[in-house]
Short mmCIF file of C-alpha atoms in Angstrom, two decimals:
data_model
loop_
_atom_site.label_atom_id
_atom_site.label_comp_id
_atom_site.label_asym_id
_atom_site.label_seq_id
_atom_site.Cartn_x
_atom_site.Cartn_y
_atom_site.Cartn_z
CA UNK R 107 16.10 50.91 -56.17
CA UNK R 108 18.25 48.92 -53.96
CA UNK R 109 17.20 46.23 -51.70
CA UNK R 110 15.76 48.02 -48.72
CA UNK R 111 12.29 48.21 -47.59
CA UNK R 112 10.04 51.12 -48.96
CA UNK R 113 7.22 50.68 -46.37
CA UNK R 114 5.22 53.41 -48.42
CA UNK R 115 7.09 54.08 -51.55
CA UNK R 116 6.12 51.00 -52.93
CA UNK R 117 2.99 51.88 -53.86
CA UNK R 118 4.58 54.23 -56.00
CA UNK R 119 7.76 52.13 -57.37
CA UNK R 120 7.53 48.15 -57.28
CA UNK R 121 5.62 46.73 -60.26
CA UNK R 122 3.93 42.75 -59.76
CA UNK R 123 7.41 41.81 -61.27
CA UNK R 124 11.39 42.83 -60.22
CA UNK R 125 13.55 44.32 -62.65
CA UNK R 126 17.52 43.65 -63.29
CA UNK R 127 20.05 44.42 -65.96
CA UNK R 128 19.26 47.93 -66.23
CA UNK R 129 18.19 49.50 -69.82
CA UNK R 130 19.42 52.59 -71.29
CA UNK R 131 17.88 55.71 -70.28
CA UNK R 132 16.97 58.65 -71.74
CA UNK R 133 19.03 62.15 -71.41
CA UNK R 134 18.35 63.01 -67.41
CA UNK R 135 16.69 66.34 -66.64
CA UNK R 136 18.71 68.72 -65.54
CA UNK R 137 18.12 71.62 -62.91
CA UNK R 138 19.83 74.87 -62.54
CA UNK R 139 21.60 76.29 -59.31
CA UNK R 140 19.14 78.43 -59.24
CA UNK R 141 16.30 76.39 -59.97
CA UNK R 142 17.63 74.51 -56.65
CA UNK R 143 18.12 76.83 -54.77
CA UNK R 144 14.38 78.46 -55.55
CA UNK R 145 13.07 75.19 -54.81
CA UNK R 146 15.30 74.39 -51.29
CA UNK R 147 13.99 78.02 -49.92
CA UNK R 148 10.77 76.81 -50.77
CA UNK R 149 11.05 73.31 -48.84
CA UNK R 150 12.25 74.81 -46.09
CA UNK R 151 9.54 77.37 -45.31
CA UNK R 152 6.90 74.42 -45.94
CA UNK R 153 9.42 72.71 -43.06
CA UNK R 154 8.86 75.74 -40.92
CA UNK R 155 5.27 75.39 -41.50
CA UNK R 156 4.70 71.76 -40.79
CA UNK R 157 6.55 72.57 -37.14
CA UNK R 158 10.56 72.49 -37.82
CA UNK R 159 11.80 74.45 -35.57
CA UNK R 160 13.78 77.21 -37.96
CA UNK R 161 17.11 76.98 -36.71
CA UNK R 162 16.83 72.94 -38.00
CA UNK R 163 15.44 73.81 -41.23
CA UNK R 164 17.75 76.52 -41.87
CA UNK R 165 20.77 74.69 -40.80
CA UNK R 166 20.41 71.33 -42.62
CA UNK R 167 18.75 72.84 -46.10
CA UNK R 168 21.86 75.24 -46.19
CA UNK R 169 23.75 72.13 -46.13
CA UNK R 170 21.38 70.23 -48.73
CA UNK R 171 23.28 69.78 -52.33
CA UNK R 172 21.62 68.65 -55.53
CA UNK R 173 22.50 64.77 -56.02
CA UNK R 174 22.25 63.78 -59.69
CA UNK R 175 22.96 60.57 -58.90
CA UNK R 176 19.32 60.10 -57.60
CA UNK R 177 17.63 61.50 -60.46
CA UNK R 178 19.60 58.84 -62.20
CA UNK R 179 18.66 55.73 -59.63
CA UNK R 180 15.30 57.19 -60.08
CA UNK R 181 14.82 57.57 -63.73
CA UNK R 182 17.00 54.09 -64.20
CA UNK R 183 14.01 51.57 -66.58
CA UNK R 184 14.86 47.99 -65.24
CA UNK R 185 15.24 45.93 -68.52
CA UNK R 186 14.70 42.03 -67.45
CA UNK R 187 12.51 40.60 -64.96
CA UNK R 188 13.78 38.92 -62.28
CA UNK R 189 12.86 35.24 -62.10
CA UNK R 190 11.52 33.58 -58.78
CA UNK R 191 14.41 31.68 -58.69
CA UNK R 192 17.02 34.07 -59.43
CA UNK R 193 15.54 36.47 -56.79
CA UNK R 194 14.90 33.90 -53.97
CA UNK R 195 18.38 32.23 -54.62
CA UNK R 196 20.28 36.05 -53.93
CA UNK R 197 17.94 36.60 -50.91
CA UNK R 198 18.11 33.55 -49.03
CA UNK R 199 21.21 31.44 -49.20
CA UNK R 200 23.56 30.35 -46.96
CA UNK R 201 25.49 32.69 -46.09
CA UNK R 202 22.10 34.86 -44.89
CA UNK R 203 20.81 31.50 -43.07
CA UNK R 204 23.92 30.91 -41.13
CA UNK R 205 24.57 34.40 -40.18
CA UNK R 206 21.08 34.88 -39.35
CA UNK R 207 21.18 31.75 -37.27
CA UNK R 208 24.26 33.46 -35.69
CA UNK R 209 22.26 37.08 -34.86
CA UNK R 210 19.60 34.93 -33.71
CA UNK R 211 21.49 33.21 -30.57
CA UNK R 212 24.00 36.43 -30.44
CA UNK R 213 20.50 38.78 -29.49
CA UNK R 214 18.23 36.33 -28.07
CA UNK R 215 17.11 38.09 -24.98
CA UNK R 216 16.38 41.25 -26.67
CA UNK R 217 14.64 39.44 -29.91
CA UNK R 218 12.76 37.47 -27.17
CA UNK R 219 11.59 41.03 -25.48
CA UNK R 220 10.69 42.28 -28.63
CA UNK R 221 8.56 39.08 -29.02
CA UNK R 222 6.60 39.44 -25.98
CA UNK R 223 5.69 42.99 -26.36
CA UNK R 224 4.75 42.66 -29.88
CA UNK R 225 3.69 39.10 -30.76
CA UNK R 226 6.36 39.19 -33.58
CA UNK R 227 8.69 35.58 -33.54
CA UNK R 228 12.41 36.42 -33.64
CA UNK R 229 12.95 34.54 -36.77
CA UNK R 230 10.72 36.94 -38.63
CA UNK R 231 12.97 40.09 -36.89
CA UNK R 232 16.13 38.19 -37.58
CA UNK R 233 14.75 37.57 -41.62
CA UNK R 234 13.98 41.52 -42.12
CA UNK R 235 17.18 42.41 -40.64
CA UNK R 236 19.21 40.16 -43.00
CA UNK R 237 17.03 41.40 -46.15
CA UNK R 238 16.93 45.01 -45.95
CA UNK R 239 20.58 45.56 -44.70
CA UNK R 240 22.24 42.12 -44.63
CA UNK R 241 22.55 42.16 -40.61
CA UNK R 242 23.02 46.05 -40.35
CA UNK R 243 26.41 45.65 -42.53
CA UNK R 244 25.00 48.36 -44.91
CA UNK R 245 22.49 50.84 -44.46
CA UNK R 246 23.03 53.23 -48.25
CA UNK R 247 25.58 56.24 -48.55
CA UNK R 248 23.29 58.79 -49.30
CA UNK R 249 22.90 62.38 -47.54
CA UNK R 250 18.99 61.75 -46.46
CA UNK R 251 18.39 65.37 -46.42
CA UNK R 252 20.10 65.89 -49.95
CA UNK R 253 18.84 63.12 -51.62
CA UNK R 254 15.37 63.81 -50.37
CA UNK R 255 15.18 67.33 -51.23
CA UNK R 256 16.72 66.39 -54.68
CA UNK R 257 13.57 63.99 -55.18
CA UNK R 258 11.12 66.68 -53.91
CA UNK R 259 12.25 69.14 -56.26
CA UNK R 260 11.76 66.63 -59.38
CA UNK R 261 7.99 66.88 -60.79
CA UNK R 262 7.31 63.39 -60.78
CA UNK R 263 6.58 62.86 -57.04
CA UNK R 264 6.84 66.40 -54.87
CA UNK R 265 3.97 65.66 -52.60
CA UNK R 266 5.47 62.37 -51.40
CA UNK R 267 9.25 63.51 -51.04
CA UNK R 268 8.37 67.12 -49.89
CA UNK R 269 6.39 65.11 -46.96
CA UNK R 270 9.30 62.54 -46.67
CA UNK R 271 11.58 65.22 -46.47
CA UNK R 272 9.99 67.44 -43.45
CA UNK R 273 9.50 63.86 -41.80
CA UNK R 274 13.43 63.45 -42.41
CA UNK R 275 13.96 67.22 -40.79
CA UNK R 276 11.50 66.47 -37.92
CA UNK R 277 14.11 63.63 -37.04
CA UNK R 278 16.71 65.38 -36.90
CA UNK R 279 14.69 68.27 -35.04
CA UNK R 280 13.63 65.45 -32.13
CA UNK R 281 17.63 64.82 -32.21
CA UNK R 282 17.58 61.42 -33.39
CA UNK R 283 20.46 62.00 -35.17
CA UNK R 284 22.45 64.65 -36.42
CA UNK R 285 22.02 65.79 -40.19
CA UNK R 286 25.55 64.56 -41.74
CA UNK R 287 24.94 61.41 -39.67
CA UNK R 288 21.31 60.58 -41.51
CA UNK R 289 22.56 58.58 -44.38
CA UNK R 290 20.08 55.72 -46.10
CA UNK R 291 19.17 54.64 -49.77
CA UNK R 292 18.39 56.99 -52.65
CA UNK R 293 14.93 57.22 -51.58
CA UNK R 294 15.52 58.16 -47.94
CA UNK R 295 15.13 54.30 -46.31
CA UNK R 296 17.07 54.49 -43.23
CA UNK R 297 18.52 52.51 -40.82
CA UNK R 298 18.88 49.16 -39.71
CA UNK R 299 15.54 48.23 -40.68
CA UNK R 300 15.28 50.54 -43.48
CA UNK R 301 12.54 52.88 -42.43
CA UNK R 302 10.92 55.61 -44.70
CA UNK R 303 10.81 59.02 -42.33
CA UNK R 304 6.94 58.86 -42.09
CA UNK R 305 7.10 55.35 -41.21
CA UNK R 306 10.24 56.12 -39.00
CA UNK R 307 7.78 59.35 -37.00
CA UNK R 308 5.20 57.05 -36.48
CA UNK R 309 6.24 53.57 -35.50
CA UNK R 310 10.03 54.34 -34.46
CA UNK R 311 10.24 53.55 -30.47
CA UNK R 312 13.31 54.34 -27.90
CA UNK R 313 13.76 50.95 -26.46
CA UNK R 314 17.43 51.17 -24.92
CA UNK R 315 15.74 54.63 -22.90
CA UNK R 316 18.80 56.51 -24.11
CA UNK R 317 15.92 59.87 -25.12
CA UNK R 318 16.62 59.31 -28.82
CA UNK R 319 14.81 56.81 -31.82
CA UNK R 320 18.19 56.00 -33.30
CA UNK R 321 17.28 53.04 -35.89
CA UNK R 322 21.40 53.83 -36.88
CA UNK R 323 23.29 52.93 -33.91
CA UNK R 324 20.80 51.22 -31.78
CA UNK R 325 19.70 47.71 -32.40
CA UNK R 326 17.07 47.62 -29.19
CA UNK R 327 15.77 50.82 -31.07
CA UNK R 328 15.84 49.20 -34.79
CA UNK R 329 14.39 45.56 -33.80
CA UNK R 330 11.30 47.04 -31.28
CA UNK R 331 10.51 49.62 -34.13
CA UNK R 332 10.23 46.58 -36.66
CA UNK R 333 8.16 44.63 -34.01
CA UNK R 334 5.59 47.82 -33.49
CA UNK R 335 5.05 48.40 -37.05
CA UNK R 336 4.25 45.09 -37.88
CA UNK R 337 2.34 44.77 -34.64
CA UNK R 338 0.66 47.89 -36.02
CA UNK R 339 -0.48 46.02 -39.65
CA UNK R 340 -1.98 43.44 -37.67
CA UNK R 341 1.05 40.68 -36.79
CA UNK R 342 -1.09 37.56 -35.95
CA UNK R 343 1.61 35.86 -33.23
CA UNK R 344 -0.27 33.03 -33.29
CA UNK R 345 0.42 31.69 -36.63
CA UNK R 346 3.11 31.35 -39.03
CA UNK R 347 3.34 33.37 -42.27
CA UNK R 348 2.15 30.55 -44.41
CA UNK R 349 4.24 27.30 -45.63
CA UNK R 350 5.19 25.20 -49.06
CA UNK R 351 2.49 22.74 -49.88
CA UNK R 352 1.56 20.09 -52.50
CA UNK R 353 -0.72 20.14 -55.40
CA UNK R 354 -2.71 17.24 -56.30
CA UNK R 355 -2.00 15.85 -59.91
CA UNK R 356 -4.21 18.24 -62.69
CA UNK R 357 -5.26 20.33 -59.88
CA UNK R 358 -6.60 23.57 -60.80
CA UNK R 359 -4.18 26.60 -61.38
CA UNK R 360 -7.46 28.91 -61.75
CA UNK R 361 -7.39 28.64 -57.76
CA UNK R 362 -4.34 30.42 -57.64
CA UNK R 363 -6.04 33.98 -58.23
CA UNK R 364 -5.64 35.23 -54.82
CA UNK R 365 -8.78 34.10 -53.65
CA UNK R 366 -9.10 33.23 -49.86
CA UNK R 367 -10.03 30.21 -48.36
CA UNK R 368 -10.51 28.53 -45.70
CA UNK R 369 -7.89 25.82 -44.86
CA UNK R 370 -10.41 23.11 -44.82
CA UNK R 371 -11.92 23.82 -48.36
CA UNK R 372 -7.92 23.75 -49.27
CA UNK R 373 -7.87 20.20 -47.54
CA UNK R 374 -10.70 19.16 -49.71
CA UNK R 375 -9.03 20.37 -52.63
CA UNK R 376 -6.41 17.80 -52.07
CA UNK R 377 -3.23 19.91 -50.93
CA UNK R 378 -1.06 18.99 -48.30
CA UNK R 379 1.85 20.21 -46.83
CA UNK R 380 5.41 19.55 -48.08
CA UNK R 381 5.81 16.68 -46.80
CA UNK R 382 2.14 15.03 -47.62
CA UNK R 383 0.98 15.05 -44.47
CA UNK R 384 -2.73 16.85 -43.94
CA UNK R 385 -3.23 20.80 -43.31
CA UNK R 386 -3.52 21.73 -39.86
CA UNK R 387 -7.29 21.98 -38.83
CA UNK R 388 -7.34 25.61 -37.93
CA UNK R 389 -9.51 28.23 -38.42
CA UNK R 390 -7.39 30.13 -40.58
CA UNK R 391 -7.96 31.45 -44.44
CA UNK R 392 -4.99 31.49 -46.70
CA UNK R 393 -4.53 32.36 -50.55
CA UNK R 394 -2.60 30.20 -53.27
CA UNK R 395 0.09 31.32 -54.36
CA UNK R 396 2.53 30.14 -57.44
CA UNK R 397 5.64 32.44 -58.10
CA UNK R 398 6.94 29.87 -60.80
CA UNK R 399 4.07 28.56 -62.26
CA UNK R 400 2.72 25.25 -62.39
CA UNK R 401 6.17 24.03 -62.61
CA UNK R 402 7.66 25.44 -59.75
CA UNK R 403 6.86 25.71 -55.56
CA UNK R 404 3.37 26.18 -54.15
CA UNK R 405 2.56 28.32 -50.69
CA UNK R 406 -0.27 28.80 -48.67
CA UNK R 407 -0.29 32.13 -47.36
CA UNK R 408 -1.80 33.02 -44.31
CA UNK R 409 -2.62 36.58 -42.62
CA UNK R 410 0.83 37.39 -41.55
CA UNK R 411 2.20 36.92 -45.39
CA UNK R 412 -0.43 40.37 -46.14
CA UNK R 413 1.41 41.90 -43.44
CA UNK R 414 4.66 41.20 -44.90
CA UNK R 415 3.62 42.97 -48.07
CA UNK R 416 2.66 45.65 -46.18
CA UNK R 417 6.07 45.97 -45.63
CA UNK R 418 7.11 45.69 -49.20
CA UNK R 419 4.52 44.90 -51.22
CA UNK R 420 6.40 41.84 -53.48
CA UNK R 421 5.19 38.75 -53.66
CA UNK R 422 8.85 38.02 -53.82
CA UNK R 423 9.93 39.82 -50.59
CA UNK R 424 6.75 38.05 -48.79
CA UNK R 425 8.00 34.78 -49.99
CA UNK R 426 11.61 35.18 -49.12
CA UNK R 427 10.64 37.11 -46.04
CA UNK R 428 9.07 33.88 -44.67
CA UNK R 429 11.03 31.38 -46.40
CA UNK R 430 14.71 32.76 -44.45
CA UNK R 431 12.90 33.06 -40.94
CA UNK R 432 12.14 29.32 -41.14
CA UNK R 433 15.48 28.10 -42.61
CA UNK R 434 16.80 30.74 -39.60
CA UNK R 435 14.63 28.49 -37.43
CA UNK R 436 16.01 25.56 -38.51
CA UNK R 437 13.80 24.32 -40.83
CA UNK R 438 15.25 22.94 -44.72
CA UNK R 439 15.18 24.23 -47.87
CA UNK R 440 11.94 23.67 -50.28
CA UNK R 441 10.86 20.58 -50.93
CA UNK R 442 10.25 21.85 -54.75
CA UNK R 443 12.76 24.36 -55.41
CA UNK R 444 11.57 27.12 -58.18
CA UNK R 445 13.38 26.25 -61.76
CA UNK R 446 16.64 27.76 -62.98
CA UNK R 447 15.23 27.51 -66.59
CA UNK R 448 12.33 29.82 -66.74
CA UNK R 449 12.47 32.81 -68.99
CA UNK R 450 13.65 36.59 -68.24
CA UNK R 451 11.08 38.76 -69.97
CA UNK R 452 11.87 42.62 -70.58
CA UNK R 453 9.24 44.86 -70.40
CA UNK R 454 9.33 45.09 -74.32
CA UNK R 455 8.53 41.37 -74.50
CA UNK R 456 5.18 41.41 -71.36
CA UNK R 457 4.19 44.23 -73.83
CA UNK R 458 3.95 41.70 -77.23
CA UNK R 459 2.91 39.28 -74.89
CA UNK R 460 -0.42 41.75 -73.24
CA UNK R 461 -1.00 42.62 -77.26
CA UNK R 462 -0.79 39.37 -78.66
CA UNK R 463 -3.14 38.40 -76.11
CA UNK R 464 -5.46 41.15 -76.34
CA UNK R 465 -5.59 40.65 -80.28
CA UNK R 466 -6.56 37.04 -79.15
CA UNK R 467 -9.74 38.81 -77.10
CA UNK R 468 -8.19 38.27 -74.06
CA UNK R 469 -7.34 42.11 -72.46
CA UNK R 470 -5.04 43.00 -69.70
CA UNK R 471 -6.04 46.90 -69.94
CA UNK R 472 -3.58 48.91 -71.84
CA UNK R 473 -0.10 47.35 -72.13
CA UNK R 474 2.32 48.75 -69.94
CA UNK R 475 5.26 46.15 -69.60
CA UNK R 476 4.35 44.46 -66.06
CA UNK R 477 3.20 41.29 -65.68
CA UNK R 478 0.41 42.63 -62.96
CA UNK R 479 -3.41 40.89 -61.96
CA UNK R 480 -4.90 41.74 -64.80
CA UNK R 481 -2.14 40.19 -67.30
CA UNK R 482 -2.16 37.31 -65.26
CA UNK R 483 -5.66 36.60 -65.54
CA UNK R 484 -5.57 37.44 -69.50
CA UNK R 485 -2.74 34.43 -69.68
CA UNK R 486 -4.79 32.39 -67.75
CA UNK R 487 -7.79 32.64 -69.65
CA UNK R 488 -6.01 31.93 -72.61
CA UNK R 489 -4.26 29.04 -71.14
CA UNK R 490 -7.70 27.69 -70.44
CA UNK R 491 -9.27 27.75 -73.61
CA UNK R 492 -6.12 26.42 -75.08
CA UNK R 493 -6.19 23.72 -73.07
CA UNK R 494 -2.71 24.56 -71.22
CA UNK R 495 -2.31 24.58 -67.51
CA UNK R 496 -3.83 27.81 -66.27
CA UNK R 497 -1.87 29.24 -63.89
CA UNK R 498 -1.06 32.29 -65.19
CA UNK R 499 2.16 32.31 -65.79
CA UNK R 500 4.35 33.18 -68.65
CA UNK R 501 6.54 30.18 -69.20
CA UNK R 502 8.52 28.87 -72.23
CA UNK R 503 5.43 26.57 -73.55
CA UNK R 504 3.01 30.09 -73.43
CA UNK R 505 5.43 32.50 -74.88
CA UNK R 506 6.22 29.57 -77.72
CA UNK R 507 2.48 29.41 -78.83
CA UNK R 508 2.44 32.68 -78.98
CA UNK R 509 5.24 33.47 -80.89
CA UNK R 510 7.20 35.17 -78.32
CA UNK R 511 10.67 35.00 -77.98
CA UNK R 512 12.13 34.74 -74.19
CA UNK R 513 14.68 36.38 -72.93
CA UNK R 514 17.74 35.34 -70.88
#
């Protein structure tokens, strides 16, 4: 699944880790013409039920064509994980930095409107506008209505594409757009700001006052829409999303479990910011958190980062999220960059790895490939009565002492 925001389906499709290098799949499903056809007639009176007016339904499903091509994006097993490095490196270079510094001075007043009605900071507009569609310079090639309505007929998930697709038809049926005009990701993310339809019915706004929610053609439209919805999750305008900090020498990794605490018990704990100097004194709880490992950078997150994972719920996404709307606002890079050495792992290696380690007496549930809570807590607790650093993370020394071989 591409780059764009899920909102929603991410509950359903992004694992604790991200996936590259794509594996080989098994032999797709196939569905008959008439099959399809059974199952569009069907979609469309649920439509017609849920308050489509008929002429839309009729109209756009008559239109609708199987796309095999989404089966395929859907089906597609991710082989390799995606280091922090690798990931943050794509995300956030600078290219993205300058050109978001460029958007950033190009739509001032309107960022700074969306601002005051929604608490949101232009940076943080500017930085989900570069990630999900790199500045509105690609928004998918997909037929919405087609690609939807392929999803909803596949078993796996009808319930959530059959309500993503009458959401897509409402659209249209508000006139938003016009059907051969509704194109997005394989998974029906739309627009600018990559909006799910449910999302896109609830939290879309018109903010030009042209009558229509157009998140395509319309950035007013697409940046106030981002603003509401994560006005809606609970924005906090007053703070930041959270910042890079420094560990104290043999501090403890155990404290990186997603526990949160107040900034002050942090401050006793011995971290400061990047640059050394103390933690603001504000009344403010944030979590630890340590994409790399012990070896890599260190972040406080505050409120605001949740919110961000509301959005897409990565750790990854959160990170970069906040990372490009300060380098957008000027700041520098990290002050400890993540390493370029750290291993790939496929999903066939975090299996050995949750077995080995289960063998050991230290479970992560039944092994399923991703490097989630409870496998991070396994490697930590073996890490701890090993004597190793624990902070949960597979690295090199870990996979070594357990007789893992890394990927690359």
């Amino acid at each position: 699944m591409p780059g764009p925001v899920r909102h929603a389906l991410t509950a359903l499709f992004l694992p604790a880790l991200l996936f590259t290098s794509q594996a080989s799949m098994a032999e797709l499903p196939t569905m008959t013409d008439a099959a399809f056809a059974e199952c569009k007639a069907g979609l469309q009176d649920k439509a017609v039920q849920a308050g489509v007016s008929a002429d839309t339904a009729s109209r756009v499903m008559a239109d609708v064509s199987y796309l095999e091509r989404v089966i395929e994006l859907d089906r597609r097993q991710p082989e390799f994980t995606t280091t922090f490095a690798d990931y943050l490196n794509r995300r956030v270079n600078e290219s993205r930095i300058s050109k978001g510094r460029e958007m950033l001075a190009e739509h001032k007043d309107l960022l700074a409107r969306v601002t005051r009605e929604t608490g949101v900071p232009a940076p943080y507009l500017v930085a989900f506008w570069g990630l999900e569609t790199n500045y509105g310079s690609y928004f998918g090639k997909m037929q919405v209505p087609s690609a939807l309505t392929t999803l909803a007929c596949d078993p796996r998930r009808t319930t959530f594409f059959t309500e993503q697709l009458i959401a897509a038809l409402r659209i249209i049926d508000e006139g938003a757009i016009p059907a051969e005009q509704m194109e997005g990701s394989w998974a029906g993310a739309m627009g600018h700001v990559q909006f799910m339809p449910t999302v896109f019915l609830k939290h879309a706004v018109d903010a030009d006052g042209d009558g229509r929610r157009d998140l395509w053609n319309s950035l007013p439209d697409a940046m106030m829409s981002a603003g509401k919805f994560l006005e809606s999750m609970g924005w906090d305008g007053d703070y930041r999303w959270g910042r890079e900090v420094l560990l104290p020498e043999n501090f403890d990794f155990s404290q990186a479990d997603g526990r949160r605490l107040p900034l002050a018990e942090w401050r006793k704990l011995g971290i400061t910011d990047a640059f050394g100097n103390a933690l603001a004194r504000e009344p403010i709880e944030a979590a630890l958190v340590v994409p790399s490992g012990h070896q890599g950078p260190a972040f406080l997150a505050y409120s605001n980062f949740r919110v961000i994972m509301g959005w897409n719920r990565s750790e990854f996404y959160a990170i970069a999220v906040g990372h490009l709307a300060d380098r957008v606002a000027g700041a520098g890079g990290l002050q400890n960059p993540p390493p370029e050495d750290q291993p790939a792992l496929s999903r066939d290696q975090i299996m050995q790895l949750q077995e080995t380690l289960s063998a050991k007496g230290y479970s992560s549930g039944e092994p399923d490939g991703i490097l989630g809570s409870n496998t991070r807590k396994a490697i930590r607790q073996y890490q701890k009565a090993e004597g190793l650093i624990a902070d949960g993370f597979p690295s090199g020394q870990l996979l070594q002492a357990l007789d893992i071989q890394a990927g690359s």
